[in-house]
């Protein structure tokens, strides 16, 4: 019989909470839990910053350069992540914005979603997720400003402990988006 250390560990956990891992409903649970954890942490085995390696300018067919110097916002991107303190899910929406820097480089819209996914699909805390996205954008695009807002509900708060679902908001702003006025406008554009 080939054993899998991941399956064995989940089985041991079931025994530790007084369950019978051989009953029908639990027979495939060790495998399912292990596979779910692998899937939900697949971003940890990638470098999400790689999604920002391809940037482009806004030159048209005649080589005419257009400089876009205002806010670009990808809003209400849904995500799910895994709380590293309890191995329980947290999920919600991320709003990611930047103002292109002097070089005028921009990034494809889907890349922001990929960036979010890469950092969300790992053992996380919401505060770190927010900072990692902001820092990745800062380093890759050298933008004039960055803002990241994440709004999420945490299963570990809803299902155990205080058992109050609640919503957690985290915000990171850099450069031109870090002023009180710019933060206010960003929050309004995000629907707050
Ligand atoms: Zn937690």
Tab-separated table of C-alpha atoms and ligand atoms in Angstrom:
chain	number	residue	atom	x	y	z
A	1	UNK	CA	0.000	0.000	0.000
A	2	UNK	CA	1.390	3.367	-1.059
A	3	UNK	CA	0.857	5.994	1.605
A	4	UNK	CA	0.873	9.751	1.182
A	5	UNK	CA	2.209	11.773	4.142
A	6	UNK	CA	-0.359	14.489	3.425
A	7	UNK	CA	-3.275	12.046	3.540
A	8	UNK	CA	-1.826	10.403	6.674
A	9	UNK	CA	-1.591	13.766	8.427
A	10	UNK	CA	-5.257	14.613	7.757
A	11	UNK	CA	-6.254	11.125	8.889
A	12	UNK	CA	-4.298	11.631	12.123
A	13	UNK	CA	-6.090	14.940	12.646
A	14	UNK	CA	-9.487	13.238	12.241
A	15	UNK	CA	-8.476	10.640	14.838
A	16	UNK	CA	-7.239	13.414	17.163
A	17	UNK	CA	-10.685	15.069	17.188
A	18	UNK	CA	-12.339	11.762	18.026
A	19	UNK	CA	-13.538	10.787	14.555
A	20	UNK	CA	-13.443	7.424	12.871
A	21	UNK	CA	-11.590	8.079	9.587
A	22	UNK	CA	-12.754	4.711	8.224
A	23	UNK	CA	-16.456	5.496	8.248
A	24	UNK	CA	-17.931	5.929	4.789
A	25	UNK	CA	-18.338	9.716	4.793
A	26	UNK	CA	-14.721	10.265	5.797
A	27	UNK	CA	-13.051	7.589	3.712
A	28	UNK	CA	-11.835	9.991	1.001
A	29	UNK	CA	-11.639	13.065	3.225
A	30	UNK	CA	-7.857	12.895	3.865
A	31	UNK	CA	-7.226	12.891	0.118
A	32	UNK	CA	-9.790	15.642	-0.526
A	33	UNK	CA	-8.450	17.908	2.232
A	34	UNK	CA	-4.863	17.407	1.145
A	35	UNK	CA	-5.734	18.154	-2.513
A	36	UNK	CA	-7.737	21.238	-1.519
A	37	UNK	CA	-4.814	22.559	0.547
A	38	UNK	CA	-2.412	21.974	-2.332
A	39	UNK	CA	-4.726	23.841	-4.706
A	40	UNK	CA	-5.332	26.722	-2.313
A	41	UNK	CA	-1.590	27.203	-1.752
A	42	UNK	CA	-0.410	26.850	-5.339
A	43	UNK	CA	0.544	30.540	-5.471
A	44	UNK	CA	3.242	29.860	-2.860
A	45	UNK	CA	5.118	27.849	-5.460
A	46	UNK	CA	5.081	30.722	-7.959
A	47	UNK	CA	6.476	34.266	-8.106
A	48	UNK	CA	3.430	36.474	-8.798
A	49	UNK	CA	5.726	39.361	-9.767
A	50	UNK	CA	6.407	37.462	-13.001
A	51	UNK	CA	2.927	38.536	-14.180
A	52	UNK	CA	4.161	42.140	-14.228
A	53	UNK	CA	7.206	41.509	-16.411
A	54	UNK	CA	5.347	42.442	-19.609
A	55	UNK	CA	4.488	46.131	-19.619
A	56	UNK	CA	3.627	48.363	-22.556
A	57	UNK	CA	3.484	52.019	-23.506
A	58	UNK	CA	0.560	53.715	-25.244
A	59	UNK	CA	2.154	54.519	-28.597
A	60	UNK	CA	-0.240	54.202	-31.541
A	61	UNK	CA	0.444	52.793	-35.042
A	62	UNK	CA	2.304	55.977	-36.055
A	63	UNK	CA	4.503	55.797	-32.995
A	64	UNK	CA	2.674	58.732	-31.455
A	65	UNK	CA	3.048	58.567	-27.705
A	66	UNK	CA	0.100	59.220	-25.480
A	67	UNK	CA	0.899	59.729	-21.871
A	68	UNK	CA	-1.762	58.563	-19.459
A	69	UNK	CA	-1.008	60.140	-16.117
A	70	UNK	CA	-4.113	59.428	-14.101
A	71	UNK	CA	-5.590	56.585	-12.118
A	72	UNK	CA	-6.050	53.089	-13.555
A	73	UNK	CA	-8.288	50.989	-11.338
A	74	UNK	CA	-9.187	47.325	-11.495
A	75	UNK	CA	-12.022	47.139	-9.038
A	76	UNK	CA	-14.035	44.439	-7.285
A	77	UNK	CA	-11.755	41.542	-8.134
A	78	UNK	CA	-13.046	38.545	-6.193
A	79	UNK	CA	-10.540	36.325	-4.411
A	80	UNK	CA	-10.291	33.566	-1.859
A	81	UNK	CA	-7.312	32.964	0.382
A	82	UNK	CA	-6.335	30.815	3.324
A	83	UNK	CA	-5.714	32.257	6.791
A	84	UNK	CA	-2.335	31.036	8.005
A	85	UNK	CA	-3.403	31.084	11.653
A	86	UNK	CA	-6.336	28.672	11.310
A	87	UNK	CA	-6.107	27.170	7.794
A	88	UNK	CA	-9.617	28.509	7.219
A	89	UNK	CA	-10.661	30.501	4.191
A	90	UNK	CA	-11.108	34.213	3.895
A	91	UNK	CA	-12.618	35.777	0.804
A	92	UNK	CA	-13.800	39.036	-0.577
A	93	UNK	CA	-12.859	41.640	-3.146
A	94	UNK	CA	-9.699	43.522	-3.991
A	95	UNK	CA	-9.465	46.930	-5.650
A	96	UNK	CA	-6.090	47.625	-7.227
A	97	UNK	CA	-5.104	51.015	-8.657
A	98	UNK	CA	-2.004	52.768	-9.904
A	99	UNK	CA	-0.974	55.942	-11.687
A	100	UNK	CA	1.662	55.268	-14.380
A	101	UNK	CA	5.086	56.724	-13.650
A	102	UNK	CA	7.276	59.030	-15.737
A	103	UNK	CA	8.026	56.179	-18.155
A	104	UNK	CA	4.293	55.794	-18.798
A	105	UNK	CA	4.436	51.996	-18.634
A	106	UNK	CA	1.150	50.200	-18.034
A	107	UNK	CA	0.289	46.560	-17.479
A	108	UNK	CA	-2.502	44.397	-18.900
A	109	UNK	CA	-5.642	44.395	-16.797
A	110	UNK	CA	-5.690	40.619	-16.398
A	111	UNK	CA	-2.188	40.781	-14.921
A	112	UNK	CA	-3.519	42.587	-11.870
A	113	UNK	CA	-5.980	39.747	-11.316
A	114	UNK	CA	-3.157	37.210	-11.764
A	115	UNK	CA	-1.007	39.131	-9.280
A	116	UNK	CA	-3.820	39.032	-6.732
A	117	UNK	CA	-4.374	35.328	-7.327
A	118	UNK	CA	-0.697	34.478	-6.919
A	119	UNK	CA	-0.483	36.173	-3.535
A	120	UNK	CA	-3.934	35.019	-2.370
A	121	UNK	CA	-3.374	31.337	-3.139
A	122	UNK	CA	-1.050	30.710	-0.229
A	123	UNK	CA	-1.162	30.769	3.566
A	124	UNK	CA	-1.860	34.423	4.188
A	125	UNK	CA	-2.934	37.212	6.443
A	126	UNK	CA	-4.957	39.977	4.836
A	127	UNK	CA	-2.553	42.730	5.881
A	128	UNK	CA	0.396	41.012	4.189
A	129	UNK	CA	-1.631	40.233	1.060
A	130	UNK	CA	-2.429	43.945	0.713
A	131	UNK	CA	1.200	45.023	1.171
A	132	UNK	CA	2.595	42.378	-1.176
A	133	UNK	CA	0.339	43.490	-4.030
A	134	UNK	CA	1.214	47.154	-3.482
A	135	UNK	CA	4.957	46.442	-3.305
A	136	UNK	CA	4.941	44.226	-6.391
A	137	UNK	CA	3.282	47.012	-8.399
A	138	UNK	CA	5.670	49.594	-6.990
A	139	UNK	CA	8.750	47.595	-7.941
A	140	UNK	CA	7.572	46.412	-11.371
A	141	UNK	CA	5.989	49.599	-12.761
A	142	UNK	CA	7.723	52.376	-10.814
A	143	UNK	CA	4.334	54.104	-10.834
A	144	UNK	CA	3.573	57.600	-9.569
A	145	UNK	CA	1.069	56.088	-7.137
A	146	UNK	CA	-0.398	52.794	-5.964
A	147	UNK	CA	-3.509	51.966	-3.946
A	148	UNK	CA	-4.764	48.555	-2.862
A	149	UNK	CA	-7.950	48.036	-0.881
A	150	UNK	CA	-9.076	44.612	0.280
A	151	UNK	CA	-12.425	43.843	1.850
A	152	UNK	CA	-12.835	40.299	3.163
A	153	UNK	CA	-14.755	38.033	5.476
A	154	UNK	CA	-12.793	35.513	7.492
A	155	UNK	CA	-14.170	32.067	8.246
A	156	UNK	CA	-11.976	31.886	11.337
A	157	UNK	CA	-13.892	34.828	12.769
A	158	UNK	CA	-17.298	33.665	11.538
A	159	UNK	CA	-17.157	29.951	12.447
A	160	UNK	CA	-15.129	29.882	15.638
A	161	UNK	CA	-13.826	32.210	18.360
A	162	UNK	CA	-16.100	35.251	18.537
A	163	UNK	CA	-18.359	33.820	15.771
A	164	UNK	CA	-19.089	37.229	14.344
A	165	UNK	CA	-18.707	37.328	10.576
A	166	UNK	CA	-17.777	40.992	10.196
A	167	UNK	CA	-15.792	42.507	7.369
A	168	UNK	CA	-12.147	43.468	7.427
A	169	UNK	CA	-10.786	46.307	5.329
A	170	UNK	CA	-7.108	46.827	4.622
A	171	UNK	CA	-5.630	49.665	2.600
A	172	UNK	CA	-2.172	50.439	1.272
A	173	UNK	CA	-1.435	53.641	-0.613
A	174	UNK	CA	1.856	54.899	-2.038
A	175	UNK	CA	3.104	58.023	-3.783
A	176	UNK	CA	0.457	60.314	-5.290
A	177	UNK	CA	-2.310	58.032	-4.074
A	178	UNK	CA	-1.214	58.384	-0.450
A	179	UNK	CA	-2.586	61.896	0.094
A	180	UNK	CA	-5.829	62.267	2.043
A	181	UNK	CA	-7.593	63.655	-1.030
A	182	UNK	CA	-6.398	60.877	-3.357
A	183	UNK	CA	-7.268	58.191	-0.815
A	184	UNK	CA	-10.758	59.668	-0.534
A	185	UNK	CA	-11.235	59.649	-4.291
A	186	UNK	CA	-9.913	56.091	-4.565
A	187	UNK	CA	-12.336	54.901	-1.897
A	188	UNK	CA	-15.240	56.637	-3.653
A	189	UNK	CA	-14.307	54.996	-6.974
A	190	UNK	CA	-14.276	51.647	-5.158
A	191	UNK	CA	-17.844	52.327	-4.047
A	192	UNK	CA	-17.195	53.393	-0.449
B	1	LIG	ZN1	-7.649	32.998	11.103
